[in-house]
């Protein structure tokens, strides 16, 4: 009868330990894992001990858990180092003139210059400028040469009114070939980098007052 009572208590203890383990599995440490294995060995039913196969599976799980923890730690360290490297490289852009993929430019001294790339010669090119609120302020035509094209806006809306400096405007390009297929690649701006923002995972550069991802820089000049 004493053996029976001990077996019942052992099973209850093991069940409680397993339940606790399950509820905190997301935060279990290596020490916790070893304590659980030790508790299992101490409290297992002598008449129904854990099989060698089950015990080896648990040890394998422990090994995999430890290895995964080490990998996660290494990846976290690598990500931190890479982020610092990207930030350091971004600082080197300050003071340099860059060309970056973006469709937004700041009106300065009464004008704003954009670039746009076409994969092939275009038969029709329509340019549309919108303000920061999404309102269309100007619409016109542009050159359709294959490759790089440049458009300088005089800062006037479609009615000829001169808009104030400091506003940011977005260029939309519709370029099609003779059979109506789009040949538009992307828009660009060119300007001097005056600052960087490292508050996000990918640093942003300030170019002519516009925030541009460092990943979108396609050309740099001194």
PDB file of C-alpha atoms in Angstrom:
ATOM      1  CA  UNK A   1       0.000   0.000   0.000  1.00  0.00           C
ATOM      2  CA  UNK A   2       2.897   2.320   0.756  1.00  0.00           C
ATOM      3  CA  UNK A   3       4.321   1.791  -2.728  1.00  0.00           C
ATOM      4  CA  UNK A   4       0.933   2.554  -4.237  1.00  0.00           C
ATOM      5  CA  UNK A   5       0.649   5.794  -2.275  1.00  0.00           C
ATOM      6  CA  UNK A   6       4.159   6.857  -3.295  1.00  0.00           C
ATOM      7  CA  UNK A   7       3.398   6.087  -6.947  1.00  0.00           C
ATOM      8  CA  UNK A   8       0.279   8.236  -6.849  1.00  0.00           C
ATOM      9  CA  UNK A   9       2.157  11.136  -5.313  1.00  0.00           C
ATOM     10  CA  UNK A  10       4.929  10.775  -7.878  1.00  0.00           C
ATOM     11  CA  UNK A  11       2.498  10.828 -10.777  1.00  0.00           C
ATOM     12  CA  UNK A  12       0.817  13.945  -9.368  1.00  0.00           C
ATOM     13  CA  UNK A  13       4.176  15.671  -8.980  1.00  0.00           C
ATOM     14  CA  UNK A  14       5.232  14.731 -12.497  1.00  0.00           C
ATOM     15  CA  UNK A  15       1.908  15.950 -13.914  1.00  0.00           C
ATOM     16  CA  UNK A  16       2.243  19.253 -12.052  1.00  0.00           C
ATOM     17  CA  UNK A  17       5.822  19.694 -13.279  1.00  0.00           C
ATOM     18  CA  UNK A  18       4.813  18.934 -16.876  1.00  0.00           C
ATOM     19  CA  UNK A  19       1.918  21.418 -16.662  1.00  0.00           C
ATOM     20  CA  UNK A  20       4.246  24.121 -15.316  1.00  0.00           C
ATOM     21  CA  UNK A  21       6.729  23.343 -18.075  1.00  0.00           C
ATOM     22  CA  UNK A  22       4.051  23.606 -20.744  1.00  0.00           C
ATOM     23  CA  UNK A  23       2.779  26.968 -19.491  1.00  0.00           C
ATOM     24  CA  UNK A  24       6.261  28.535 -19.515  1.00  0.00           C
ATOM     25  CA  UNK A  25       7.717  26.795 -22.584  1.00  0.00           C
ATOM     26  CA  UNK A  26       8.229  30.078 -24.356  1.00  0.00           C
ATOM     27  CA  UNK A  27      10.642  31.304 -21.631  1.00  0.00           C
ATOM     28  CA  UNK A  28      12.330  28.025 -20.562  1.00  0.00           C
ATOM     29  CA  UNK A  29      16.099  28.193 -19.993  1.00  0.00           C
ATOM     30  CA  UNK A  30      18.769  25.498 -20.258  1.00  0.00           C
ATOM     31  CA  UNK A  31      18.833  25.215 -16.449  1.00  0.00           C
ATOM     32  CA  UNK A  32      15.051  24.795 -16.352  1.00  0.00           C
ATOM     33  CA  UNK A  33      15.253  22.020 -18.926  1.00  0.00           C
ATOM     34  CA  UNK A  34      17.873  20.087 -16.961  1.00  0.00           C
ATOM     35  CA  UNK A  35      15.876  20.507 -13.728  1.00  0.00           C
ATOM     36  CA  UNK A  36      12.815  19.069 -15.454  1.00  0.00           C
ATOM     37  CA  UNK A  37      14.761  16.003 -16.619  1.00  0.00           C
ATOM     38  CA  UNK A  38      16.224  15.514 -13.144  1.00  0.00           C
ATOM     39  CA  UNK A  39      12.782  15.803 -11.536  1.00  0.00           C
ATOM     40  CA  UNK A  40      11.401  13.279 -13.984  1.00  0.00           C
ATOM     41  CA  UNK A  41      14.130  10.765 -13.099  1.00  0.00           C
ATOM     42  CA  UNK A  42      13.669  11.295  -9.357  1.00  0.00           C
ATOM     43  CA  UNK A  43       9.886  11.053  -9.396  1.00  0.00           C
ATOM     44  CA  UNK A  44       9.246   8.432 -12.064  1.00  0.00           C
ATOM     45  CA  UNK A  45       7.333   5.285 -11.119  1.00  0.00           C
ATOM     46  CA  UNK A  46       9.916   2.517 -10.437  1.00  0.00           C
ATOM     47  CA  UNK A  47       7.445  -0.001 -11.855  1.00  0.00           C
ATOM     48  CA  UNK A  48       6.982   2.041 -15.049  1.00  0.00           C
ATOM     49  CA  UNK A  49      10.219   3.950 -15.627  1.00  0.00           C
ATOM     50  CA  UNK A  50      10.782   6.212 -18.608  1.00  0.00           C
ATOM     51  CA  UNK A  51      11.994   4.204 -21.593  1.00  0.00           C
ATOM     52  CA  UNK A  52      15.513   4.696 -22.910  1.00  0.00           C
ATOM     53  CA  UNK A  53      14.084   5.858 -26.248  1.00  0.00           C
ATOM     54  CA  UNK A  54      11.931   8.546 -24.619  1.00  0.00           C
ATOM     55  CA  UNK A  55      14.829   9.718 -22.478  1.00  0.00           C
ATOM     56  CA  UNK A  56      17.133   9.990 -25.508  1.00  0.00           C
ATOM     57  CA  UNK A  57      14.450  11.931 -27.389  1.00  0.00           C
ATOM     58  CA  UNK A  58      14.282  14.387 -24.511  1.00  0.00           C
ATOM     59  CA  UNK A  59      18.064  14.784 -24.485  1.00  0.00           C
ATOM     60  CA  UNK A  60      17.985  15.380 -28.238  1.00  0.00           C
ATOM     61  CA  UNK A  61      15.310  18.045 -27.754  1.00  0.00           C
ATOM     62  CA  UNK A  62      17.495  19.691 -25.143  1.00  0.00           C
ATOM     63  CA  UNK A  63      20.475  19.705 -27.508  1.00  0.00           C
ATOM     64  CA  UNK A  64      18.359  21.196 -30.297  1.00  0.00           C
ATOM     65  CA  UNK A  65      16.960  23.810 -27.920  1.00  0.00           C
ATOM     66  CA  UNK A  66      20.437  24.855 -26.784  1.00  0.00           C
ATOM     67  CA  UNK A  67      21.712  25.038 -30.352  1.00  0.00           C
ATOM     68  CA  UNK A  68      18.716  27.118 -31.472  1.00  0.00           C
ATOM     69  CA  UNK A  69      19.231  29.509 -28.552  1.00  0.00           C
ATOM     70  CA  UNK A  70      22.872  29.990 -29.546  1.00  0.00           C
ATOM     71  CA  UNK A  71      21.912  30.585 -33.185  1.00  0.00           C
ATOM     72  CA  UNK A  72      19.282  33.167 -32.190  1.00  0.00           C
ATOM     73  CA  UNK A  73      21.818  34.944 -29.996  1.00  0.00           C
ATOM     74  CA  UNK A  74      24.381  34.974 -32.824  1.00  0.00           C
ATOM     75  CA  UNK A  75      21.833  36.284 -35.334  1.00  0.00           C
ATOM     76  CA  UNK A  76      20.797  39.048 -32.946  1.00  0.00           C
ATOM     77  CA  UNK A  77      24.419  40.077 -32.498  1.00  0.00           C
ATOM     78  CA  UNK A  78      25.009  39.965 -36.263  1.00  0.00           C
ATOM     79  CA  UNK A  79      21.917  42.101 -36.944  1.00  0.00           C
ATOM     80  CA  UNK A  80      23.104  44.686 -34.416  1.00  0.00           C
ATOM     81  CA  UNK A  81      26.568  44.819 -35.991  1.00  0.00           C
ATOM     82  CA  UNK A  82      25.102  45.100 -39.497  1.00  0.00           C
ATOM     83  CA  UNK A  83      22.818  47.937 -38.404  1.00  0.00           C
ATOM     84  CA  UNK A  84      25.810  49.824 -36.962  1.00  0.00           C
ATOM     85  CA  UNK A  85      27.753  49.275 -40.185  1.00  0.00           C
ATOM     86  CA  UNK A  86      24.880  50.556 -42.335  1.00  0.00           C
ATOM     87  CA  UNK A  87      24.574  53.647 -40.129  1.00  0.00           C
ATOM     88  CA  UNK A  88      28.314  54.310 -40.358  1.00  0.00           C
ATOM     89  CA  UNK A  89      28.230  53.991 -44.156  1.00  0.00           C
ATOM     90  CA  UNK A  90      25.236  56.331 -44.355  1.00  0.00           C
ATOM     91  CA  UNK A  91      27.147  59.054 -42.491  1.00  0.00           C
ATOM     92  CA  UNK A  92      29.680  59.035 -45.338  1.00  0.00           C
ATOM     93  CA  UNK A  93      26.971  60.334 -47.691  1.00  0.00           C
ATOM     94  CA  UNK A  94      26.644  63.653 -45.853  1.00  0.00           C
ATOM     95  CA  UNK A  95      27.869  66.532 -48.001  1.00  0.00           C
ATOM     96  CA  UNK A  96      27.875  64.468 -51.194  1.00  0.00           C
ATOM     97  CA  UNK A  97      25.582  64.881 -54.180  1.00  0.00           C
ATOM     98  CA  UNK A  98      23.493  61.779 -54.806  1.00  0.00           C
ATOM     99  CA  UNK A  99      20.892  60.539 -57.256  1.00  0.00           C
ATOM    100  CA  UNK A 100      18.125  58.569 -55.565  1.00  0.00           C
ATOM    101  CA  UNK A 101      15.013  56.713 -56.629  1.00  0.00           C
ATOM    102  CA  UNK A 102      12.046  58.717 -55.374  1.00  0.00           C
ATOM    103  CA  UNK A 103       9.111  60.554 -56.901  1.00  0.00           C
ATOM    104  CA  UNK A 104       9.040  63.463 -54.407  1.00  0.00           C
ATOM    105  CA  UNK A 105      10.971  66.744 -54.500  1.00  0.00           C
ATOM    106  CA  UNK A 106      10.907  70.009 -52.565  1.00  0.00           C
ATOM    107  CA  UNK A 107      10.098  73.273 -54.366  1.00  0.00           C
ATOM    108  CA  UNK A 108      13.137  75.488 -53.800  1.00  0.00           C
ATOM    109  CA  UNK A 109      13.966  78.890 -55.329  1.00  0.00           C
ATOM    110  CA  UNK A 110      10.864  78.593 -57.476  1.00  0.00           C
ATOM    111  CA  UNK A 111      11.677  75.244 -59.117  1.00  0.00           C
ATOM    112  CA  UNK A 112      12.050  71.510 -58.628  1.00  0.00           C
ATOM    113  CA  UNK A 113      13.964  69.077 -60.824  1.00  0.00           C
ATOM    114  CA  UNK A 114      13.068  65.442 -61.364  1.00  0.00           C
ATOM    115  CA  UNK A 115      14.585  62.632 -63.381  1.00  0.00           C
ATOM    116  CA  UNK A 116      12.802  59.612 -64.813  1.00  0.00           C
ATOM    117  CA  UNK A 117      13.996  56.484 -66.557  1.00  0.00           C
ATOM    118  CA  UNK A 118      12.371  54.769 -69.534  1.00  0.00           C
ATOM    119  CA  UNK A 119      13.115  51.224 -70.636  1.00  0.00           C
ATOM    120  CA  UNK A 120      12.538  52.191 -74.279  1.00  0.00           C
ATOM    121  CA  UNK A 121      11.613  55.236 -76.338  1.00  0.00           C
ATOM    122  CA  UNK A 122       8.119  56.491 -75.505  1.00  0.00           C
ATOM    123  CA  UNK A 123       5.584  57.810 -78.003  1.00  0.00           C
ATOM    124  CA  UNK A 124       3.586  59.568 -75.268  1.00  0.00           C
ATOM    125  CA  UNK A 125       4.757  60.917 -71.911  1.00  0.00           C
ATOM    126  CA  UNK A 126       2.400  62.603 -69.467  1.00  0.00           C
ATOM    127  CA  UNK A 127       3.723  64.230 -66.281  1.00  0.00           C
ATOM    128  CA  UNK A 128       1.498  65.012 -63.313  1.00  0.00           C
ATOM    129  CA  UNK A 129       2.480  66.858 -60.149  1.00  0.00           C
ATOM    130  CA  UNK A 130       0.556  66.569 -56.891  1.00  0.00           C
ATOM    131  CA  UNK A 131       0.994  68.429 -53.619  1.00  0.00           C
ATOM    132  CA  UNK A 132       1.366  66.842 -50.182  1.00  0.00           C
ATOM    133  CA  UNK A 133      -2.433  66.584 -49.876  1.00  0.00           C
ATOM    134  CA  UNK A 134      -2.730  64.625 -53.124  1.00  0.00           C
ATOM    135  CA  UNK A 135      -4.193  67.503 -55.127  1.00  0.00           C
ATOM    136  CA  UNK A 136      -3.076  67.780 -58.775  1.00  0.00           C
ATOM    137  CA  UNK A 137      -1.361  71.141 -59.298  1.00  0.00           C
ATOM    138  CA  UNK A 138       0.133  70.707 -62.757  1.00  0.00           C
ATOM    139  CA  UNK A 139      -0.081  68.392 -65.773  1.00  0.00           C
ATOM    140  CA  UNK A 140       2.021  68.438 -68.938  1.00  0.00           C
ATOM    141  CA  UNK A 141       4.148  66.405 -71.310  1.00  0.00           C
ATOM    142  CA  UNK A 142       7.752  65.242 -71.099  1.00  0.00           C
ATOM    143  CA  UNK A 143      10.542  63.913 -73.276  1.00  0.00           C
ATOM    144  CA  UNK A 144      10.406  60.239 -74.256  1.00  0.00           C
ATOM    145  CA  UNK A 145      14.007  59.228 -74.798  1.00  0.00           C
ATOM    146  CA  UNK A 146      15.057  55.696 -73.878  1.00  0.00           C
ATOM    147  CA  UNK A 147      17.086  55.823 -70.669  1.00  0.00           C
ATOM    148  CA  UNK A 148      17.357  58.916 -68.463  1.00  0.00           C
ATOM    149  CA  UNK A 149      15.198  62.010 -68.907  1.00  0.00           C
ATOM    150  CA  UNK A 150      15.058  65.251 -66.899  1.00  0.00           C
ATOM    151  CA  UNK A 151      12.146  67.507 -66.054  1.00  0.00           C
ATOM    152  CA  UNK A 152      12.449  70.887 -64.299  1.00  0.00           C
ATOM    153  CA  UNK A 153       9.211  72.353 -62.983  1.00  0.00           C
ATOM    154  CA  UNK A 154       8.972  76.152 -62.654  1.00  0.00           C
ATOM    155  CA  UNK A 155       6.827  75.951 -59.539  1.00  0.00           C
ATOM    156  CA  UNK A 156       3.670  77.236 -61.228  1.00  0.00           C
ATOM    157  CA  UNK A 157       0.328  75.470 -61.129  1.00  0.00           C
ATOM    158  CA  UNK A 158      -1.807  74.840 -64.224  1.00  0.00           C
ATOM    159  CA  UNK A 159      -3.298  78.346 -63.891  1.00  0.00           C
ATOM    160  CA  UNK A 160       0.121  80.021 -63.878  1.00  0.00           C
ATOM    161  CA  UNK A 161       0.166  80.835 -60.162  1.00  0.00           C
ATOM    162  CA  UNK A 162       3.593  80.658 -58.525  1.00  0.00           C
ATOM    163  CA  UNK A 163       3.554  78.283 -55.564  1.00  0.00           C
ATOM    164  CA  UNK A 164       5.528  78.911 -52.387  1.00  0.00           C
ATOM    165  CA  UNK A 165       8.926  77.369 -51.751  1.00  0.00           C
ATOM    166  CA  UNK A 166       9.199  74.578 -49.200  1.00  0.00           C
ATOM    167  CA  UNK A 167       6.295  72.440 -50.365  1.00  0.00           C
ATOM    168  CA  UNK A 168       6.897  68.841 -51.362  1.00  0.00           C
ATOM    169  CA  UNK A 169       5.471  67.639 -54.673  1.00  0.00           C
ATOM    170  CA  UNK A 170       5.150  64.158 -56.134  1.00  0.00           C
ATOM    171  CA  UNK A 171       5.710  63.378 -59.797  1.00  0.00           C
ATOM    172  CA  UNK A 172       3.628  60.762 -61.605  1.00  0.00           C
ATOM    173  CA  UNK A 173       4.893  59.612 -65.007  1.00  0.00           C
ATOM    174  CA  UNK A 174       2.795  57.837 -67.634  1.00  0.00           C
ATOM    175  CA  UNK A 175       4.968  56.752 -70.564  1.00  0.00           C
ATOM    176  CA  UNK A 176       3.838  54.388 -73.318  1.00  0.00           C
ATOM    177  CA  UNK A 177       5.303  53.186 -76.626  1.00  0.00           C
ATOM    178  CA  UNK A 178       3.604  53.216 -80.016  1.00  0.00           C
ATOM    179  CA  UNK A 179       1.385  50.237 -79.148  1.00  0.00           C
ATOM    180  CA  UNK A 180       0.414  51.510 -75.707  1.00  0.00           C
ATOM    181  CA  UNK A 181       2.783  49.462 -73.531  1.00  0.00           C
ATOM    182  CA  UNK A 182       4.256  51.175 -70.473  1.00  0.00           C
ATOM    183  CA  UNK A 183       7.996  51.891 -70.693  1.00  0.00           C
ATOM    184  CA  UNK A 184       8.343  53.785 -67.411  1.00  0.00           C
ATOM    185  CA  UNK A 185      10.965  52.515 -64.954  1.00  0.00           C
ATOM    186  CA  UNK A 186      11.300  54.931 -62.026  1.00  0.00           C
ATOM    187  CA  UNK A 187      11.626  58.571 -60.991  1.00  0.00           C
ATOM    188  CA  UNK A 188      14.662  60.178 -59.340  1.00  0.00           C
ATOM    189  CA  UNK A 189      15.890  63.354 -57.710  1.00  0.00           C
ATOM    190  CA  UNK A 190      19.447  64.675 -57.419  1.00  0.00           C
ATOM    191  CA  UNK A 191      20.709  66.722 -54.506  1.00  0.00           C
ATOM    192  CA  UNK A 192      23.100  67.086 -51.579  1.00  0.00           C
ATOM    193  CA  UNK A 193      22.732  64.880 -48.523  1.00  0.00           C
ATOM    194  CA  UNK A 194      22.360  67.116 -45.465  1.00  0.00           C
ATOM    195  CA  UNK A 195      21.486  64.577 -42.764  1.00  0.00           C
ATOM    196  CA  UNK A 196      20.522  61.015 -41.856  1.00  0.00           C
ATOM    197  CA  UNK A 197      17.753  59.427 -39.791  1.00  0.00           C
ATOM    198  CA  UNK A 198      18.672  56.171 -38.033  1.00  0.00           C
ATOM    199  CA  UNK A 199      15.426  55.699 -36.084  1.00  0.00           C
ATOM    200  CA  UNK A 200      14.388  52.808 -38.352  1.00  0.00           C
ATOM    201  CA  UNK A 201      16.163  49.589 -39.401  1.00  0.00           C
ATOM    202  CA  UNK A 202      17.038  51.161 -42.765  1.00  0.00           C
ATOM    203  CA  UNK A 203      18.631  54.620 -42.385  1.00  0.00           C
ATOM    204  CA  UNK A 204      17.072  57.452 -44.370  1.00  0.00           C
ATOM    205  CA  UNK A 205      19.027  60.287 -45.969  1.00  0.00           C
ATOM    206  CA  UNK A 206      17.784  63.861 -46.233  1.00  0.00           C
ATOM    207  CA  UNK A 207      18.200  65.008 -49.841  1.00  0.00           C
ATOM    208  CA  UNK A 208      16.933  68.489 -50.702  1.00  0.00           C
ATOM    209  CA  UNK A 209      14.637  68.283 -47.695  1.00  0.00           C
ATOM    210  CA  UNK A 210      13.197  64.894 -48.759  1.00  0.00           C
ATOM    211  CA  UNK A 211      13.696  61.677 -46.779  1.00  0.00           C
ATOM    212  CA  UNK A 212      15.159  58.946 -49.013  1.00  0.00           C
ATOM    213  CA  UNK A 213      16.059  55.381 -48.047  1.00  0.00           C
ATOM    214  CA  UNK A 214      19.788  54.690 -48.277  1.00  0.00           C
ATOM    215  CA  UNK A 215      18.893  51.589 -50.295  1.00  0.00           C
ATOM    216  CA  UNK A 216      17.492  53.824 -53.070  1.00  0.00           C
ATOM    217  CA  UNK A 217      20.753  55.676 -53.745  1.00  0.00           C
ATOM    218  CA  UNK A 218      21.836  54.837 -57.298  1.00  0.00           C
ATOM    219  CA  UNK A 219      24.694  57.331 -57.864  1.00  0.00           C
ATOM    220  CA  UNK A 220      27.083  59.424 -55.754  1.00  0.00           C
ATOM    221  CA  UNK A 221      29.340  62.315 -56.746  1.00  0.00           C
ATOM    222  CA  UNK A 222      31.743  64.313 -54.588  1.00  0.00           C
TER     223      UNK A 222
END
